[in-house]
mmCIF file of C-alpha atoms in Angstrom:
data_model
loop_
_atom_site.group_PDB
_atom_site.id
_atom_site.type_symbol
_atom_site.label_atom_id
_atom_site.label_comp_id
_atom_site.label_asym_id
_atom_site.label_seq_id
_atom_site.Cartn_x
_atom_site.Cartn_y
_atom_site.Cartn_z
ATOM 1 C CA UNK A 9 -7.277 -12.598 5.803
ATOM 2 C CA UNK A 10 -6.904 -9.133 4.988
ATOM 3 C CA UNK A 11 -4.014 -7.934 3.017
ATOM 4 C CA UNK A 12 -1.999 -6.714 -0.168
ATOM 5 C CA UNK A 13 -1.215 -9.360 -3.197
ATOM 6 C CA UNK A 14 1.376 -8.019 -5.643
ATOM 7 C CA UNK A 15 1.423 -9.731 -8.975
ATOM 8 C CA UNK A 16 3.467 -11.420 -10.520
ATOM 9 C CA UNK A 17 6.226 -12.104 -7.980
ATOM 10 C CA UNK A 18 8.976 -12.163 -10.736
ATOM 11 C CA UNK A 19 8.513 -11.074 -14.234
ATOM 12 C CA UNK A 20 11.171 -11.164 -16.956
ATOM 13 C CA UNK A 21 10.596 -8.602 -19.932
ATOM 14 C CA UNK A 22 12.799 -7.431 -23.222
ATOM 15 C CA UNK A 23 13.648 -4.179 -23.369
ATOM 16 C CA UNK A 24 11.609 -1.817 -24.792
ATOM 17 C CA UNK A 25 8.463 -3.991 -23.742
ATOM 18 C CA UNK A 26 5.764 -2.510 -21.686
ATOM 19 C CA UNK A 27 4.852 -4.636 -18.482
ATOM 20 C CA UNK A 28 2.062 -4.109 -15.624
ATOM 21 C CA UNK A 29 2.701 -4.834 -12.013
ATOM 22 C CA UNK A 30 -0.709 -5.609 -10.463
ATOM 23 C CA UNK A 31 -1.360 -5.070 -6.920
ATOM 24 C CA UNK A 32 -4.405 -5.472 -4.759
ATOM 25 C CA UNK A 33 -6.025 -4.781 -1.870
ATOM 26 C CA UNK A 34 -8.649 -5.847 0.820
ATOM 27 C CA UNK A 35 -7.740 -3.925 4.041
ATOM 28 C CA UNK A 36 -10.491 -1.193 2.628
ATOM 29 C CA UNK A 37 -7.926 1.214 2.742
ATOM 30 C CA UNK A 38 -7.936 4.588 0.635
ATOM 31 C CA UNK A 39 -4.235 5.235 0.454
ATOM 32 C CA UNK A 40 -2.100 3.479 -1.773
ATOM 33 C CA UNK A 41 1.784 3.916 -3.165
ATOM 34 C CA UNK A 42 4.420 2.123 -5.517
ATOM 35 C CA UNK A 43 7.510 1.995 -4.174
ATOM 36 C CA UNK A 44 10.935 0.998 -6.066
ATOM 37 C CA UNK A 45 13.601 -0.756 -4.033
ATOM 38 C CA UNK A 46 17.448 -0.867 -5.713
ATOM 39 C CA UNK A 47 20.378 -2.925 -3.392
ATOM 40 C CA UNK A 48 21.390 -0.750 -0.665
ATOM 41 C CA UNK A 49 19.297 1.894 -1.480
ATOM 42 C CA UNK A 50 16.092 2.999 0.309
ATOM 43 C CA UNK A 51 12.707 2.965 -0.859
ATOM 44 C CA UNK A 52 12.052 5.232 -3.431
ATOM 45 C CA UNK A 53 8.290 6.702 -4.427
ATOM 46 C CA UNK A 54 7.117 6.288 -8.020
ATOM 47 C CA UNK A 55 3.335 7.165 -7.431
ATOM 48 C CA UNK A 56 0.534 7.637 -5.015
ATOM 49 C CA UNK A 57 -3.110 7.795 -5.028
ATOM 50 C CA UNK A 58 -5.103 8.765 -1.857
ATOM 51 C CA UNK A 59 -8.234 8.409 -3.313
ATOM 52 C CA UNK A 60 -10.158 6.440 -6.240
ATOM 53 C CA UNK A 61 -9.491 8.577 -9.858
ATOM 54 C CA UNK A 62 -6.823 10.587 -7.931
ATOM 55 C CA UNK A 63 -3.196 9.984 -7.893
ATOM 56 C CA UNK A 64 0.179 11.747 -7.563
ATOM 57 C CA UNK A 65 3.424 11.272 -8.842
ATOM 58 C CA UNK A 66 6.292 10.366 -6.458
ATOM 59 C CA UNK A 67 9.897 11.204 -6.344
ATOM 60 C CA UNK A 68 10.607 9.159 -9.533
ATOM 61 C CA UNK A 69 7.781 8.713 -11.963
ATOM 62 C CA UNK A 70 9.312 9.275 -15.053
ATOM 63 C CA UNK A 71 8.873 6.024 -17.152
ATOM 64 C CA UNK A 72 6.079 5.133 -15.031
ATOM 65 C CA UNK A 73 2.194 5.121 -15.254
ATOM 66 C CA UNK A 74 -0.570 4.136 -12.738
ATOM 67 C CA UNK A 75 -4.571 4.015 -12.714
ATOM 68 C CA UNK A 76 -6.783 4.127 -9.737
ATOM 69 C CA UNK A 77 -10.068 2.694 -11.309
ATOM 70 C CA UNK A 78 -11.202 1.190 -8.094
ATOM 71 C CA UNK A 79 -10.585 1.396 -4.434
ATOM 72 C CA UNK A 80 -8.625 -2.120 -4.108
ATOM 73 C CA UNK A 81 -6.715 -1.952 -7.570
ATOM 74 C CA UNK A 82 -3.437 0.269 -8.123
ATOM 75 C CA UNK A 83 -1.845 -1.164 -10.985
ATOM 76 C CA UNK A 84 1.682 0.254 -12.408
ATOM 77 C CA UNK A 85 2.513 -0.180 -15.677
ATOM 78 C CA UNK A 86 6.231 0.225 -16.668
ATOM 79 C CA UNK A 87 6.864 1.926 -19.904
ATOM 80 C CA UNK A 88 9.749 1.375 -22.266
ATOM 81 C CA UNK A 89 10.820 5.224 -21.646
ATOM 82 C CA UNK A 90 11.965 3.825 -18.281
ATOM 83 C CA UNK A 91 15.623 3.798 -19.009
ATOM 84 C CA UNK A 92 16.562 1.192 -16.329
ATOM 85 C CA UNK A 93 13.578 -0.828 -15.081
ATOM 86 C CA UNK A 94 14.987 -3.971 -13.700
ATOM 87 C CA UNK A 95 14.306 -3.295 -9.510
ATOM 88 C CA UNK A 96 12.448 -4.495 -7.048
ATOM 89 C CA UNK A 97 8.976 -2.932 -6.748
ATOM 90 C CA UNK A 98 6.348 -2.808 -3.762
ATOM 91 C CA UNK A 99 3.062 -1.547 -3.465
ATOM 92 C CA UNK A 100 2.006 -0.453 -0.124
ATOM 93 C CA UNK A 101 -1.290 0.873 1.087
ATOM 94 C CA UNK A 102 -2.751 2.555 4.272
ATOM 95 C CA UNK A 103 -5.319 3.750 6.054
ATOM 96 C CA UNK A 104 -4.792 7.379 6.456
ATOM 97 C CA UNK A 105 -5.209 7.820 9.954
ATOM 98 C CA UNK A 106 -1.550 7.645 11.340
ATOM 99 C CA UNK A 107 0.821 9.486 8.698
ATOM 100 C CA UNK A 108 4.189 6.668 7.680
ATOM 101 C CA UNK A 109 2.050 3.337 8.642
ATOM 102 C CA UNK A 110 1.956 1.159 5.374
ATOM 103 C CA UNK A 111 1.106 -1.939 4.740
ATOM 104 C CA UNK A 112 3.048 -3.247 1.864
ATOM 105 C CA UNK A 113 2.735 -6.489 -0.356
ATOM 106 C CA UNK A 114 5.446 -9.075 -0.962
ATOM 107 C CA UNK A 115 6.814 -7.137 -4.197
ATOM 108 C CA UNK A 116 7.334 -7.994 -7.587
ATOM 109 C CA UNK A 117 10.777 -8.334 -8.972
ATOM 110 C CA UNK A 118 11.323 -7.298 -12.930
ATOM 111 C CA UNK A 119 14.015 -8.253 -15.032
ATOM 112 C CA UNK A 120 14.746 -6.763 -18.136
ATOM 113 C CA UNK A 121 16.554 -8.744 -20.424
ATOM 114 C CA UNK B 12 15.352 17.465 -0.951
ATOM 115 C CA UNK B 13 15.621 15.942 3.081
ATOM 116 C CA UNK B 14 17.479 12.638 3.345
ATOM 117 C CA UNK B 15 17.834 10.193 6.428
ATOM 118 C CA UNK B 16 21.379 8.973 6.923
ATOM 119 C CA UNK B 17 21.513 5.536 8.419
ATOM 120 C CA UNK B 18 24.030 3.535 9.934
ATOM 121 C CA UNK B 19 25.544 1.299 10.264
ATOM 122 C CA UNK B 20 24.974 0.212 6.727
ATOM 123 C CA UNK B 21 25.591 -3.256 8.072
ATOM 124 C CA UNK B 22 26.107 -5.421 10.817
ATOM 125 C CA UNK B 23 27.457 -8.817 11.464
ATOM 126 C CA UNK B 24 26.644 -10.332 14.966
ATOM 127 C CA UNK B 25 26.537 -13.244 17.255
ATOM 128 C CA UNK B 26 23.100 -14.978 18.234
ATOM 129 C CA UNK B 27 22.548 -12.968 21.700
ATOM 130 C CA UNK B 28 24.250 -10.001 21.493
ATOM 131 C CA UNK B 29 22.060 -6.692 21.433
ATOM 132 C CA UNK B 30 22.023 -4.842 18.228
ATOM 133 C CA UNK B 31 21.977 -0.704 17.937
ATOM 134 C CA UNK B 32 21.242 1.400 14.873
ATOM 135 C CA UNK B 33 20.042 5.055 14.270
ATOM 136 C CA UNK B 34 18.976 7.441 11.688
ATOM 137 C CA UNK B 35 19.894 11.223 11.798
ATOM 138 C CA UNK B 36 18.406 13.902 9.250
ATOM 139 C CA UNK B 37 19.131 17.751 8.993
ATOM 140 C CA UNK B 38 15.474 18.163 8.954
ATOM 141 C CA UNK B 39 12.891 18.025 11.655
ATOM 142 C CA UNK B 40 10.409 14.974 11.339
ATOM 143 C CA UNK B 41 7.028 14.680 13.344
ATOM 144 C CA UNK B 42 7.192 11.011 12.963
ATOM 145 C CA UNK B 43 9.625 8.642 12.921
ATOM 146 C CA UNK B 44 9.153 4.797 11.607
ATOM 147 C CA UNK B 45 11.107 1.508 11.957
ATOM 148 C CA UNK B 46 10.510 -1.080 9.212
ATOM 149 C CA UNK B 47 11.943 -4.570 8.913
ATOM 150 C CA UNK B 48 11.860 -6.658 5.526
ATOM 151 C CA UNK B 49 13.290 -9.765 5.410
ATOM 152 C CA UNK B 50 14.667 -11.625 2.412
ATOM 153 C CA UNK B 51 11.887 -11.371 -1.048
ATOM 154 C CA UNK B 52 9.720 -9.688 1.021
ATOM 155 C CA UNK B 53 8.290 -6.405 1.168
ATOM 156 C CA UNK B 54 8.483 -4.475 5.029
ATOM 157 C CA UNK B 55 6.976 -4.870 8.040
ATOM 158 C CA UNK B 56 6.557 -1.844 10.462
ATOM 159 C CA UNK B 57 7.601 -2.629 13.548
ATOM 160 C CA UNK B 58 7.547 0.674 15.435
ATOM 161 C CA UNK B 59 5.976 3.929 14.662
ATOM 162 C CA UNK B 60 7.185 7.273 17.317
ATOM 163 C CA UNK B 61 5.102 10.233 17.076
ATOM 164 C CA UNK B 62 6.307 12.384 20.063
ATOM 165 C CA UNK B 63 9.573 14.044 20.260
ATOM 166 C CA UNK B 64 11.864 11.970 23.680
ATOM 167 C CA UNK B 65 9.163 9.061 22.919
ATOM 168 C CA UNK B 66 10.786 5.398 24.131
ATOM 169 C CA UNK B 67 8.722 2.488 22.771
ATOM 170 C CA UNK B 68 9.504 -0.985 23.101
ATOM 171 C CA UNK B 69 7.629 -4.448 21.280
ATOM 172 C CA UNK B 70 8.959 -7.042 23.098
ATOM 173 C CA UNK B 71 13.146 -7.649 22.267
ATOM 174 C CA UNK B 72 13.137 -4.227 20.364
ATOM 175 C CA UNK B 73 13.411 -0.786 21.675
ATOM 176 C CA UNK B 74 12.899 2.514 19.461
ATOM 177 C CA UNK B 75 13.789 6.041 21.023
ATOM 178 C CA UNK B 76 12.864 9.548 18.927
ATOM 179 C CA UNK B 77 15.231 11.825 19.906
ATOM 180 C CA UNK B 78 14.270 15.169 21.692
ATOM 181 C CA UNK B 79 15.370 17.423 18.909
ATOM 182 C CA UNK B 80 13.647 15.522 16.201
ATOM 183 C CA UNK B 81 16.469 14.716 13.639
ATOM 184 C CA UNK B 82 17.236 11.346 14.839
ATOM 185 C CA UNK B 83 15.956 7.976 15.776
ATOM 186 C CA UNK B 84 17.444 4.696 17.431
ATOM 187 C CA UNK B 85 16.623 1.250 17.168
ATOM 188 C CA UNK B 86 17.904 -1.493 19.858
ATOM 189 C CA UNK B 87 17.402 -5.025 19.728
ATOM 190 C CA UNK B 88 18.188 -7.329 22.751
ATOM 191 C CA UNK B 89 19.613 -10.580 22.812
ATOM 192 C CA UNK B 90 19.495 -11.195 18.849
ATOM 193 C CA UNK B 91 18.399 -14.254 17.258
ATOM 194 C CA UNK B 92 18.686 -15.953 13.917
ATOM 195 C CA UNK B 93 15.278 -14.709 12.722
ATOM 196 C CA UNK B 94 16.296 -10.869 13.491
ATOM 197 C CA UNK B 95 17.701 -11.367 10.151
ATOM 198 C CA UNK B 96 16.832 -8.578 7.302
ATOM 199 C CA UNK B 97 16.927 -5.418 7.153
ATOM 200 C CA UNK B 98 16.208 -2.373 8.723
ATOM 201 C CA UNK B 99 14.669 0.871 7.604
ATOM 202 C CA UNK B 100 14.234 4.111 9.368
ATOM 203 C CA UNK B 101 11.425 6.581 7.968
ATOM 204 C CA UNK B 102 10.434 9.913 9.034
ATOM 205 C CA UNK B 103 7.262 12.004 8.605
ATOM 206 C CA UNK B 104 6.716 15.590 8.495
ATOM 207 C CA UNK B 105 2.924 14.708 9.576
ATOM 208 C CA UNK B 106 1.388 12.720 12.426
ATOM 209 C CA UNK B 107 -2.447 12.626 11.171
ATOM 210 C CA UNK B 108 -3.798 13.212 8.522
ATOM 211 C CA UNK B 109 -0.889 14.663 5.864
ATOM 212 C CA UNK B 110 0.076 13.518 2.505
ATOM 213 C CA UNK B 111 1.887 9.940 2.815
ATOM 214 C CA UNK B 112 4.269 11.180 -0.240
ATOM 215 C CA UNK B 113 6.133 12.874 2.244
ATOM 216 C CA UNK B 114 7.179 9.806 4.072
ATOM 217 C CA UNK B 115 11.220 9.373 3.279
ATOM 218 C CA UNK B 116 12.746 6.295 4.011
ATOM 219 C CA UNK B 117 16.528 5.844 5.154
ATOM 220 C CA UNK B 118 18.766 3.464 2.558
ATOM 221 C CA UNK B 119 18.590 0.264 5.323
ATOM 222 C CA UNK B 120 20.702 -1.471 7.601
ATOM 223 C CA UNK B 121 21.537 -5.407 6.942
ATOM 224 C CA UNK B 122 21.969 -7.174 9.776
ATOM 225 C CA UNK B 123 23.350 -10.377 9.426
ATOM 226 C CA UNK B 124 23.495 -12.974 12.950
ATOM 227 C CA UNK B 125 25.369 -16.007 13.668
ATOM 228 C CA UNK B 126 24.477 -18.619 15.032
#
């Protein structure tokens, strides 16, 4: 079945450690995002990429880094200059051809100790 | 930068009774979204508007985008345990076609239902 695997589903980290969320997708679409979720607060965009070797940054990218090597891969790595990483984070992609329809994956939670 | 206010920010209800949130911005959107995500997961759109007085319904749930195109409601009928999660407006400044980092997302409402 077609779909978006995030990767892994928890992850516990010391500070000042580096850590990559993987996510991946089959749905052969171009669009892709990273999304952070906080308790009672909405989604918030960290980066984009519409197309392969292209990406954006979002609303709150500092501390953040992403690669778009290949259509179904948008990894995020999460740099120690992110001063409070411990969230919820989803990856979402879509297709492109009707603007605010994403797909997302099942998220990754991080915990930094 | 725009915002979507939400409310309520939570509800608590009986298995059965119908359920009624909305989102309201100071901003014109072209599209408005309704995701759910339940517990651990990530969300699930459930209805997407993209005509201003547009009334679309998927089977117990009913989404409205209001005329002037800074608000959006959400109704669900007869609520059951599995309505559970919750609930997240977005808006769009785009239909087709435009840059998905423009899609803003309202903080949520948690609804909570009793059996």
């Amino acid at each position: 079945d077609g779909g978006i695997t995030q990767s892994p589903k928890y992850l516990f980290r010391k500070e000042g450690q580096n850590v990559t969320l993987s996510c991946e997708q089959n749905l052969n679409h171009d669009a892709m995002y990273w999304y952070r979720q906080d308790p009672g607060q909405g989604l918030r965009l960290i980066y984009y990429s519409q197309i392969v070797n292209d990406f954006q940054k979002g609303d709150i990218a500092e501390g953040y880094s992403v690669s778009r090597e290949k259509k179904e891969s948008f990894p995020l790595t999460v740099t120690s200059a992110q001063k409070n990483p411990t969230a919820f984070y989803l990856c979402a992609s879509s297709s492109g051809l009707a603007d605010g329809e994403l797909f997302f994956g099942e998220g990754s939670r991080l915990t930094v100790l | 930068g725009q915002q979507l206010n939400q409310s309520p920010q939570s509800m608590f209800i009986q298995e059965g009774e119908d359920v009624s949130m909305n989102c309201t911005s100071s901003s014109i959107f072209n599209t408005w979204l309704w995701y759910k995500q339940e517990p651990g997961e990530g969300p699930v759109l459930l209805i997407a508007l993209y005509k201003a007085g547009e009334l679309t319904s998927n089977g117990r749930l009913t989404a409205q985008f209001g005329i002037t195109r800074k608000d959006s409601f959400l109704n669900i009928s007869a609520s059951i345990p599995s309505d559970v999660g919750i609930y997240f407006c977005a808006g769009s400044l785009t239909v087709y076609g435009g840059s998905q980092g423009n899609l803003i997302f309202g903080k949520g409402t948690k609804l909570s239902v009793k059996p």
